[in-house]
Coordinates of N, CA and C in Angstrom, one line a residue:
M1 N -130.6 -24.2 239.0 CA -130.3 -25.6 240.1 C -130.2 -25.6 241.7
P2 N -131.0 -26.4 241.5 CA -131.2 -27.8 242.8 C -130.4 -27.4 243.9
R3 N -130.9 -26.2 244.7 CA -129.4 -26.3 246.5 C -129.4 -27.7 247.7
I4 N -130.2 -28.2 246.9 CA -130.8 -29.9 248.1 C -131.1 -30.9 246.9
R5 N -130.4 -31.8 247.5 CA -130.8 -33.7 246.2 C -130.8 -34.5 247.8
L6 N -132.1 -35.2 247.2 CA -131.8 -36.0 247.7 C -130.5 -36.7 247.8
T7 N -130.3 -37.8 249.2 CA -128.9 -38.3 248.7 C -129.3 -39.5 248.6
Q8 N -128.6 -41.4 248.2 CA -128.8 -42.5 248.0 C -130.0 -43.2 248.5
E9 N -129.7 -42.5 250.2 CA -130.2 -43.1 251.2 C -132.2 -42.8 251.5
G10 N -131.6 -41.9 251.7 CA -132.9 -40.9 251.0 C -134.1 -41.4 250.0
R11 N -133.4 -41.4 248.2 CA -134.3 -42.2 247.5 C -135.1 -43.3 247.9
T12 N -133.4 -44.7 248.1 CA -133.9 -45.4 248.8 C -135.1 -45.5 249.9
A13 N -135.3 -44.4 250.9 CA -136.3 -44.4 252.0 C -137.4 -44.0 251.4
I14 N -137.9 -43.0 250.5 CA -139.0 -42.3 249.9 C -139.4 -44.0 249.1
T15 N -138.5 -45.0 248.3 CA -138.9 -45.8 247.0 C -139.4 -46.4 248.8
A16 N -139.2 -46.8 249.8 CA -139.6 -47.6 250.3 C -141.6 -46.9 251.4
V17 N -141.4 -45.8 250.8 CA -142.5 -45.6 251.3 C -144.2 -45.3 250.6
V18 N -143.5 -45.2 249.3 CA -144.5 -45.5 248.2 C -144.8 -47.3 247.6
D19 N -143.7 -47.0 247.8 CA -144.0 -49.6 247.9 C -144.9 -49.7 248.6
R20 N -144.7 -48.5 250.4 CA -146.0 -49.7 251.0 C -147.4 -49.2 250.5
E21 N -147.2 -47.2 250.5 CA -148.8 -47.2 250.0 C -149.4 -47.3 248.3
R22 N -148.7 -48.3 248.4 CA -148.9 -49.0 246.3 C -149.0 -50.6 247.4
E23 N -148.4 -51.0 248.3 CA -148.8 -52.4 248.5 C -150.1 -52.0 249.5
V24 N -150.3 -51.3 250.1 CA -152.1 -50.9 251.0 C -153.3 -50.7 250.1
F25 N -153.3 -50.0 249.0 CA -153.8 -49.6 248.4 C -154.5 -50.5 247.6
R26 N -153.8 -52.1 247.6 CA -153.8 -53.1 246.4 C -154.6 -53.7 247.3
Q27 N -154.4 -53.4 248.3 CA -155.2 -54.9 249.7 C -156.3 -53.8 249.4
V28 N -156.3 -52.9 250.2 CA -158.2 -52.4 250.3 C -159.0 -51.8 248.6
G29 N -158.3 -51.8 247.7 CA -158.7 -51.3 246.1 C -158.7 -53.1 245.8
G30 N -158.0 -54.0 245.7 CA -159.1 -55.6 245.3 C -158.4 -55.4 243.8
D31 N -158.8 -54.9 243.4 CA -158.9 -55.1 241.9 C -158.6 -54.1 240.6
L32 N -158.3 -52.7 242.4 CA -158.0 -51.8 241.4 C -156.3 -51.9 239.9
S33 N -156.0 -51.6 239.0 CA -154.9 -51.8 237.9 C -154.1 -50.7 239.0
G34 N -153.2 -50.5 238.0 CA -151.6 -50.0 238.9 C -151.7 -49.2 237.9
D35 N -152.2 -48.2 237.1 CA -152.3 -46.6 236.9 C -153.8 -46.7 237.9
E36 N -154.3 -47.1 238.5 CA -155.7 -46.7 239.6 C -154.8 -46.5 241.0
V37 N -154.4 -46.8 241.1 CA -153.3 -47.2 242.2 C -153.1 -45.7 242.6
D38 N -151.6 -45.7 241.4 CA -151.1 -44.6 241.4 C -151.9 -43.3 241.1
A39 N -153.5 -43.1 240.3 CA -154.4 -41.8 240.0 C -154.7 -41.2 241.4
C40 N -154.7 -42.6 242.1 CA -155.1 -42.6 243.7 C -154.6 -41.7 244.4
I41 N -153.5 -42.2 244.2 CA -152.3 -41.2 245.3 C -151.7 -39.8 244.4
R42 N -151.8 -39.9 243.5 CA -151.7 -38.6 242.8 C -153.5 -37.7 243.6
V43 N -154.3 -37.8 243.0 CA -155.6 -37.3 243.7 C -155.5 -36.3 245.6
L44 N -155.4 -37.9 245.9 CA -154.8 -37.8 247.4 C -153.5 -37.1 247.9
S45 N -152.9 -36.7 247.4 CA -151.6 -36.7 247.1 C -152.4 -34.6 246.9
H46 N -153.0 -34.0 245.8 CA -153.4 -33.5 245.7 C -154.0 -32.3 246.9
L47 N -155.6 -33.6 247.3 CA -155.5 -33.1 248.7 C -155.3 -32.9 249.4
L48 N -154.5 -33.2 250.1 CA -153.3 -32.9 250.9 C -153.0 -31.7 251.0
Q49 N -152.6 -31.8 249.4 CA -151.8 -30.2 249.8 C -152.2 -28.9 249.9
S50 N -153.7 -28.5 249.3 CA -154.8 -28.6 249.4 C -155.5 -28.3 250.7
L51 N -154.7 -28.7 251.5 CA -155.3 -28.6 252.7 C -154.9 -28.5 253.8
D52 N -153.0 -28.0 252.7 CA -152.5 -27.4 253.8 C -152.7 -26.2 254.3
N53 N -153.8 -25.2 252.8 CA -153.9 -23.5 252.9 C -155.1 -23.3 253.9
V54 N -156.0 -24.9 254.0 CA -156.9 -24.5 254.8 C -157.1 -24.2 255.9
E55 N -157.5 -22.5 256.8 CA -157.3 -21.7 257.9 C -158.6 -22.6 259.2
I56 N -158.4 -23.3 260.2 CA -158.8 -23.6 260.8 C -159.1 -22.6 262.0
E57 N -160.8 -22.0 262.6 CA -160.7 -20.6 263.0 C -161.2 -21.7 264.9

């Protein structure tokens, strides 16, 4: 059972950020479909997560 839950305000904020990201990708990608934009967001999210574990000397 989760001990932390998003409030409606938090959900609204996250939705606004995701919508803004999608709009930026649409502008940059031009003819990319919604599915392609979603796939790009997933790939970039995984990339960012993997970079969290990289140690810089």
